[in-house]
CSV table of C-alpha atoms in Angstrom, one decimal:
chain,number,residue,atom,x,y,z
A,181,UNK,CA,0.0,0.0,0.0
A,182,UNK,CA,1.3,3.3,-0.9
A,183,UNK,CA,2.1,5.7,1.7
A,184,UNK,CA,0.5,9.4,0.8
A,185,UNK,CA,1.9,10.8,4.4
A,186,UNK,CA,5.1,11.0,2.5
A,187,UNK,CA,3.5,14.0,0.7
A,188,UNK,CA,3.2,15.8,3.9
A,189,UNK,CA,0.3,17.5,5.6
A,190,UNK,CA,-1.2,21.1,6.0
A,191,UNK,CA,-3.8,22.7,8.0
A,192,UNK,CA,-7.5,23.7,6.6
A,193,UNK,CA,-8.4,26.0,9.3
A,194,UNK,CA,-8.3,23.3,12.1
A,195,UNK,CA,-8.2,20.1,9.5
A,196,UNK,CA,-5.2,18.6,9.1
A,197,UNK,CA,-4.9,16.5,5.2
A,198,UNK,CA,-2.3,14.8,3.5
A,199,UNK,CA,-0.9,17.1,0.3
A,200,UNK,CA,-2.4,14.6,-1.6
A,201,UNK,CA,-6.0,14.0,-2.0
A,202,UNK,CA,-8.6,13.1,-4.4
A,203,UNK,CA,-10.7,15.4,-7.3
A,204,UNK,CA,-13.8,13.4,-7.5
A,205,UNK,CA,-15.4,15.6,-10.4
A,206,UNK,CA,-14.3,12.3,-12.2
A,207,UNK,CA,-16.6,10.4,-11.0
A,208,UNK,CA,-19.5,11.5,-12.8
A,209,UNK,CA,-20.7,10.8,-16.2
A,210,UNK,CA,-19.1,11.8,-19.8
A,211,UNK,CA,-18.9,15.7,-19.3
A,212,UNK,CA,-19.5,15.7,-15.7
A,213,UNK,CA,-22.9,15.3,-16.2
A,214,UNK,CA,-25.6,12.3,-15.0
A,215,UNK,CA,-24.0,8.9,-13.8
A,216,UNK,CA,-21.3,7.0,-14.3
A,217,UNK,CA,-20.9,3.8,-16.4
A,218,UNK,CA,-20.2,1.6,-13.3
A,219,UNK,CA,-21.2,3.1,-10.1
A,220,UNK,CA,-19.4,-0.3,-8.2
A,221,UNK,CA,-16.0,0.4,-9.5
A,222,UNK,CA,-16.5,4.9,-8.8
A,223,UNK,CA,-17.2,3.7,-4.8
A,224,UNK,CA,-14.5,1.1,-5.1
A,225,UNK,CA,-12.2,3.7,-6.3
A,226,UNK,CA,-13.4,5.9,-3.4
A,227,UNK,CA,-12.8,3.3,-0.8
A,228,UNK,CA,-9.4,2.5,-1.8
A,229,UNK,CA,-8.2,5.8,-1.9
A,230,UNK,CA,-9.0,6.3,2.0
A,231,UNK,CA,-8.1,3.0,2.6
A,232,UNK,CA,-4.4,4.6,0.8
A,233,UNK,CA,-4.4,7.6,3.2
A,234,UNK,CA,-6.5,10.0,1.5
A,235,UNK,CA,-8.1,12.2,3.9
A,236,UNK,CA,-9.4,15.4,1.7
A,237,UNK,CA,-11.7,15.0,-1.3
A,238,UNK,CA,-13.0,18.2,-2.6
A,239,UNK,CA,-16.0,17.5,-5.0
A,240,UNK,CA,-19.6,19.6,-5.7
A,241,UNK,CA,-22.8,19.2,-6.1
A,242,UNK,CA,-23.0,20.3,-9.5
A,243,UNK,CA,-20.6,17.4,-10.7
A,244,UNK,CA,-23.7,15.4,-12.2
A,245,UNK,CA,-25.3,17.1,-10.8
A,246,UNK,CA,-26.0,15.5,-7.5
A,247,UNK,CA,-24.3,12.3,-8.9
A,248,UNK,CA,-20.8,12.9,-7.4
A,249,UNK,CA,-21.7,13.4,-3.8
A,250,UNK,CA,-24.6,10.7,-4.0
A,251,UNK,CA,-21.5,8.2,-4.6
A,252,UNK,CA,-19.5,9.5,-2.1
A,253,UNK,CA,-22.3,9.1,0.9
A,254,UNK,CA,-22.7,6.1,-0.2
A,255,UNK,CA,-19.6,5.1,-0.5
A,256,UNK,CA,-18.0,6.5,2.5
A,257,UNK,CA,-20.7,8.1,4.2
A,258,UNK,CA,-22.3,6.3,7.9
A,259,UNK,CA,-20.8,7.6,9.3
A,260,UNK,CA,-17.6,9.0,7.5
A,261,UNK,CA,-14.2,8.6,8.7
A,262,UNK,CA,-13.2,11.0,11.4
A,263,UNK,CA,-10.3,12.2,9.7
A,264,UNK,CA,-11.8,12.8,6.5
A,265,UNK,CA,-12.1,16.2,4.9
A,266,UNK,CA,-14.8,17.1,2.4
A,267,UNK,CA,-14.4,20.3,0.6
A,268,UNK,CA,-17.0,21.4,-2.0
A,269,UNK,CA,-17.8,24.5,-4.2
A,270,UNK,CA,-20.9,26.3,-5.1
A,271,UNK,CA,-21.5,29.3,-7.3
A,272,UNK,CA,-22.6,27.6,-10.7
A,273,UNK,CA,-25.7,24.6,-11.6
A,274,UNK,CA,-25.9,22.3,-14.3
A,275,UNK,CA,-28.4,23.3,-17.6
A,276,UNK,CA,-31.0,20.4,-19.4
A,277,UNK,CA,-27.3,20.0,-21.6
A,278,UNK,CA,-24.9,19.9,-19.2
A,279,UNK,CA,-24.0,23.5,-19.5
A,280,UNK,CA,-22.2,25.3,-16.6
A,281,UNK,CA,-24.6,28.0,-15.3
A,282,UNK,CA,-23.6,31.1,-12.9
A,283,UNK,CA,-25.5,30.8,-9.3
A,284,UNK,CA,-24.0,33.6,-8.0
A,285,UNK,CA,-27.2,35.3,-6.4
A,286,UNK,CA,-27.0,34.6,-2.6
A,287,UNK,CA,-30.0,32.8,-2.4
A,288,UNK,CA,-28.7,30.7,-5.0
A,289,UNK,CA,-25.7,30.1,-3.1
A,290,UNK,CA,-27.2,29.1,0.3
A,291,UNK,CA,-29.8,26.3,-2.1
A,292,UNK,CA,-26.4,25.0,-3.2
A,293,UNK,CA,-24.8,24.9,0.6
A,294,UNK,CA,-28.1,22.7,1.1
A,295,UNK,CA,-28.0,20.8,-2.4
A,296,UNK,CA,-24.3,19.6,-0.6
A,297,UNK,CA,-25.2,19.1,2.9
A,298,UNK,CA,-28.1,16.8,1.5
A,299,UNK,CA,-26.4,14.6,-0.8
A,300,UNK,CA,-23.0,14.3,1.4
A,301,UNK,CA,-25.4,13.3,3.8
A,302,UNK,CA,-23.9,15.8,6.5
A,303,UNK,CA,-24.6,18.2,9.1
A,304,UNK,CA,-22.1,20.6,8.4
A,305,UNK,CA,-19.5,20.9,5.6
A,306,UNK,CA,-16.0,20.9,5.9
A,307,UNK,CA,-15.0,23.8,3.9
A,308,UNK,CA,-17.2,25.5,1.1
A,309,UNK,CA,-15.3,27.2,-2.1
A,310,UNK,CA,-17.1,30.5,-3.7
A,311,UNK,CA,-16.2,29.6,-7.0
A,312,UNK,CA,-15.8,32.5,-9.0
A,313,UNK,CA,-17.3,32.3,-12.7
A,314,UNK,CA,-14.9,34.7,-14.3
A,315,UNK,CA,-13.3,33.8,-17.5
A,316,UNK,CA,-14.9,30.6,-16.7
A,317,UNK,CA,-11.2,28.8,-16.3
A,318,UNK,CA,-9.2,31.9,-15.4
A,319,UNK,CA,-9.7,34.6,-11.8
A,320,UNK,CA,-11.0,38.0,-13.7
A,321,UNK,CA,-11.3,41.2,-10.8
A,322,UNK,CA,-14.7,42.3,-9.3
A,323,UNK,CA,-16.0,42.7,-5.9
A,324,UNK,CA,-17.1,39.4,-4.3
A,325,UNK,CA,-18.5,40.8,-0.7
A,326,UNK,CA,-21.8,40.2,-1.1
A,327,UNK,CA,-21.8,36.6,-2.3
A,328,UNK,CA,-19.1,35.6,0.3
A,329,UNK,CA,-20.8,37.2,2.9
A,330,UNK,CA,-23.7,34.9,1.9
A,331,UNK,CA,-21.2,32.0,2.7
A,332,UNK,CA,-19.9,33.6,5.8
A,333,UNK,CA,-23.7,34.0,7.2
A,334,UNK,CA,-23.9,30.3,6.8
A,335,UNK,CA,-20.8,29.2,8.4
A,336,UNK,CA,-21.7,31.6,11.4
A,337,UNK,CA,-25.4,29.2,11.5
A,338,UNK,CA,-23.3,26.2,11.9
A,339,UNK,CA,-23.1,24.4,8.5
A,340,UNK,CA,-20.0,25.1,7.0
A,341,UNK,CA,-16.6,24.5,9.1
A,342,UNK,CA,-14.2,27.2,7.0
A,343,UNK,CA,-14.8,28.9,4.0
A,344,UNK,CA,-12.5,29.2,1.1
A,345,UNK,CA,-12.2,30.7,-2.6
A,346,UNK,CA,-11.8,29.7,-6.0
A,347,UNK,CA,-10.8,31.4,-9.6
A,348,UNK,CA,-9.9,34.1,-7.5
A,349,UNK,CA,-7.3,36.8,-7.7
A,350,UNK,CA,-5.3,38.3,-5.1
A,351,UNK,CA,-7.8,41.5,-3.8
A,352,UNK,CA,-10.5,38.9,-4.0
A,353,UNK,CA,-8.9,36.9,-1.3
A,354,UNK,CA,-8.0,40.3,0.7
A,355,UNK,CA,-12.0,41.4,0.4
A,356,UNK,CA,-13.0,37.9,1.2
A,357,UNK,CA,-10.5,38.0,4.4
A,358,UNK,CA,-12.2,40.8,6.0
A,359,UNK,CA,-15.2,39.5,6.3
A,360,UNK,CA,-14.6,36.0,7.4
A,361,UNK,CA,-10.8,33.9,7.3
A,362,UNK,CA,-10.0,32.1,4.2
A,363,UNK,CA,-8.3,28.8,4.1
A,364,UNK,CA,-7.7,27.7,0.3
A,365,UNK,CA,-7.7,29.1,-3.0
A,366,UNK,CA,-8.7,26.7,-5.7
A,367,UNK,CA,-7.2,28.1,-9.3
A,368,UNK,CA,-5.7,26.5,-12.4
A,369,UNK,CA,-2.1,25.8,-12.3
A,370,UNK,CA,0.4,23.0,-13.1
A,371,UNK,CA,4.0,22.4,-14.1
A,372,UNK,CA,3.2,24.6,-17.6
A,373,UNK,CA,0.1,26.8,-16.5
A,374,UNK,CA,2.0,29.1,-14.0
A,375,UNK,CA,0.0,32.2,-14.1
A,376,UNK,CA,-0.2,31.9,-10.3
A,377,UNK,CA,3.0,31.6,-9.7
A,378,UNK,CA,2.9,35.3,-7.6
A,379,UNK,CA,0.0,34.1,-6.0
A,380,UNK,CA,1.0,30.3,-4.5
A,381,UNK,CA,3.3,32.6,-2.8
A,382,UNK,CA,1.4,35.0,-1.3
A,383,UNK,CA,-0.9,32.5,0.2
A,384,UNK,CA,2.1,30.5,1.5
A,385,UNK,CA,3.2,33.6,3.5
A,386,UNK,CA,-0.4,33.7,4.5
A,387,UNK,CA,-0.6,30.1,5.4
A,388,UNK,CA,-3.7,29.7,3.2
A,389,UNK,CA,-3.7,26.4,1.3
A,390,UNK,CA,-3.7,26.6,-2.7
A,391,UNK,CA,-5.1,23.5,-4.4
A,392,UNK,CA,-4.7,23.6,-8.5
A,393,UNK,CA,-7.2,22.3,-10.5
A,394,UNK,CA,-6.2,20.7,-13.9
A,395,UNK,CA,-3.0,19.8,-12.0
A,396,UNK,CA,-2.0,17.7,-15.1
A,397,UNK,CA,-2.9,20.0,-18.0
A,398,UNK,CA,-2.0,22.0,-20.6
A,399,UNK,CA,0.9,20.3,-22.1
A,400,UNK,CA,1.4,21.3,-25.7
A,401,UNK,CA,3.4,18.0,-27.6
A,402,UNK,CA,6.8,19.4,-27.3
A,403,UNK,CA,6.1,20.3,-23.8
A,404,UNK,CA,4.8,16.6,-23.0
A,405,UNK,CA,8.3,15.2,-25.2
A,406,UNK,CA,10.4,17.1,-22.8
A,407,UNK,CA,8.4,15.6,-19.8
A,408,UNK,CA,8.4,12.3,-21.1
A,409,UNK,CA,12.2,12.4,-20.9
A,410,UNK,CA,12.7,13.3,-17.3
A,411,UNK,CA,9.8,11.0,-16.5
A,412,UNK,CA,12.1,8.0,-18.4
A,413,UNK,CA,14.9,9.3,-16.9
A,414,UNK,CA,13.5,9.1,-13.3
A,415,UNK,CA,11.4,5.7,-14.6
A,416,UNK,CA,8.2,7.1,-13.6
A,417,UNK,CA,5.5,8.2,-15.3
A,418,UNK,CA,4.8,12.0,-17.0
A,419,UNK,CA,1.7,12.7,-14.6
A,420,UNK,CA,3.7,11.4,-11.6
A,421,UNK,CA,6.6,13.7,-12.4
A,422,UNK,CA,4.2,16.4,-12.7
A,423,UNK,CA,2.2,15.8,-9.4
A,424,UNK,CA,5.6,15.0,-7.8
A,425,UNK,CA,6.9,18.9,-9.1
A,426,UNK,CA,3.5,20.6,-7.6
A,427,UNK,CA,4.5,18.8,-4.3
A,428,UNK,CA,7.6,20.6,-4.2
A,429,UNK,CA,6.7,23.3,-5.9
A,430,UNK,CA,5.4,25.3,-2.4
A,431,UNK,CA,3.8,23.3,1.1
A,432,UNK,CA,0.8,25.2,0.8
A,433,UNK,CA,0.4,23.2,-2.5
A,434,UNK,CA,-2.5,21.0,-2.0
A,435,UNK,CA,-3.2,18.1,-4.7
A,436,UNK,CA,-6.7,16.8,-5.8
A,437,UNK,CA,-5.9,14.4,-9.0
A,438,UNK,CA,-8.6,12.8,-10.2
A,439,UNK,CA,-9.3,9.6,-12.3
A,440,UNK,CA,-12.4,7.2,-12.5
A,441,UNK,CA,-9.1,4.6,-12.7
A,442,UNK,CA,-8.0,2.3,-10.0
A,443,UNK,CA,-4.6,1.6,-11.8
A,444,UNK,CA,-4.1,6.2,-12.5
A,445,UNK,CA,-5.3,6.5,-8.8
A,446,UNK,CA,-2.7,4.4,-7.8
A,447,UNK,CA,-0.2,6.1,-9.6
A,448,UNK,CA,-0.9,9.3,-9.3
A,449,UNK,CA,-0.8,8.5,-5.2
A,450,UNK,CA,2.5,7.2,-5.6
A,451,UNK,CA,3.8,10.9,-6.6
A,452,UNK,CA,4.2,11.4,-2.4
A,453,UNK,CA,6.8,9.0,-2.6
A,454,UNK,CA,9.1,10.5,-5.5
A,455,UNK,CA,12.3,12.6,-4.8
A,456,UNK,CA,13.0,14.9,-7.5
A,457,UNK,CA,17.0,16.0,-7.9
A,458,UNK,CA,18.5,19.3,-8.7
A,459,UNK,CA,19.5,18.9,-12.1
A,460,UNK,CA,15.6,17.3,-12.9
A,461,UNK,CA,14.1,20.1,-10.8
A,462,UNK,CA,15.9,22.7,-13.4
A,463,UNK,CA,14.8,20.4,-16.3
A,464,UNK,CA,11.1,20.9,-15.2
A,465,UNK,CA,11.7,24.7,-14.3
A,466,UNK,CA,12.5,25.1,-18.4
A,467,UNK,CA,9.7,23.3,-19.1
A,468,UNK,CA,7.5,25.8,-17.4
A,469,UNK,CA,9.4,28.7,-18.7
A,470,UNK,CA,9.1,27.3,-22.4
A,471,UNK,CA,6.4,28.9,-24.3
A,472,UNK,CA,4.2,26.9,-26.8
């Protein structure tokens, strides 16, 4: 059995997880939308990955929607394991097609706090992301106050533990800090999207968690040849290189790979366990640098 603690841990607010976790956005259907092909195999997935060490799965409602966090109740839920931390993200609803909608009205935001708390099967939620429509993929400035005040109301009822952020810039996290603490930033970043690359720093010196999504994306083919050869150099594979680079990258680096996979679950978890030397570290810092 692998053994994730080698990734290190980090405090959300007063949950302590392994670096590595579990995305399980995966887990739905083609497109992230209605079920999966084998529900069996997504809740055996689900249970070997705790059973590995994984103790933070961030997920939402809207994966499905409803399908995602049906799996995981049933899957881990009654009860769940103590150590286990479930972070989810509202702020957008699923259309008839499978389109992503904005639901950033509060009252849309405090049905989708409920929409998790019922399907999770929970009382209160870990941590809740304000996910931030934007450029859709990409943090765009605006004033966020009254939607995360929406949150903050809630977490001050009782149902959500900490509160955190995601496709958000800098002054969004500032204006989101005054009115209640923040304790991860969720934005795209990996080994060649480093847009953030200010930012992951900031938060460390903040000790707020950031936790990329599409941590193993954006790869153009020359790109993915030159990360091939350090992978077959190290004898591991690409994605486990790249995992294994966000790991070092910064501690507050939080990783949620996800696959509907046993045997990519498996590997991706064994990314805690790989040591990176110098001269590969500089190899992957060009890699980054390199433009398409």
């Amino acid at each position: 059995m692998i053994d994730i603690s080698q990734s290190g841990s980090w405090m959300l607010g007063d949950r302590s997880v392994h670096r590595l976790g579990y995305g399980a956005m995966q887990l739905a259907g083609p497109g992230v939308f209605g079920p999966p092909k084998d529900r069996a195999a997504a809740i055996t997935l689900l249970r070997e990955a705790i059973a590995s060490g994984v103790n933070h799965i961030d997920t939402s409602d809207f994966y499905g929607p409803h399908v995602t966090n049906q799996i995981i109740r049933e899957a881990l839920g009654g009860p769940y394991p103590d150590n286990l931390t479930i972070v989810t993200k509202v702020g957008a609803i699923r259309g008839t097609e499978g389109e992503w909608l904005p639901a950033m009205k509060p009252a849309e935001l405090v049905k989708g706090v409920h929409d998790n708390l019922r399907n999770l099967g929970v009382d209160v939620i870990d941590v809740v992301n304000l996910r931030i429509m934007g450029d859709i993929h990409a943090p765009k400035e605006g004033s966020i106050e009254k939607e995360f005040t929406a949150l903050a109301e809630l977490q001050q009822q009782g149902l959500i533990r900490h509160l955190g952020l995601s496709n958000a810039t800098l002054a969004q996290v500032h204006e989101a800090q005054r009115i209640a603490p923040v304790v991860c930033v969720q934005n795209q970043y990996n080994l060649v999207q480093r847009a953030d690359d200010a930012l992951v720093d900031a938060l460390n010196a903040l000790k707020i968690a950031y936790v990329p999504f599409f941590p193993l994306g954006g790869f153009s083919p020359l790109q993915s040849d030159r990360l091939a050869a350090v992978a077959k150099h190290l004898d591991e594979t690409p994605m486990q290189v790249a995992l294994a680079w966000l790991l070092h990258r910064s501690p507050n680096l939080l990783l949620i790979p996800g696959t509907s996979s046993l045997a990519h679950l498996r590997q991706n978890l064994s990314a805690a366990t790989i040591e990176l030397p110098h001269e590969v570290l500089d190899d992957l810092e060009a890699i980054g640098k390199q433009t398409a």
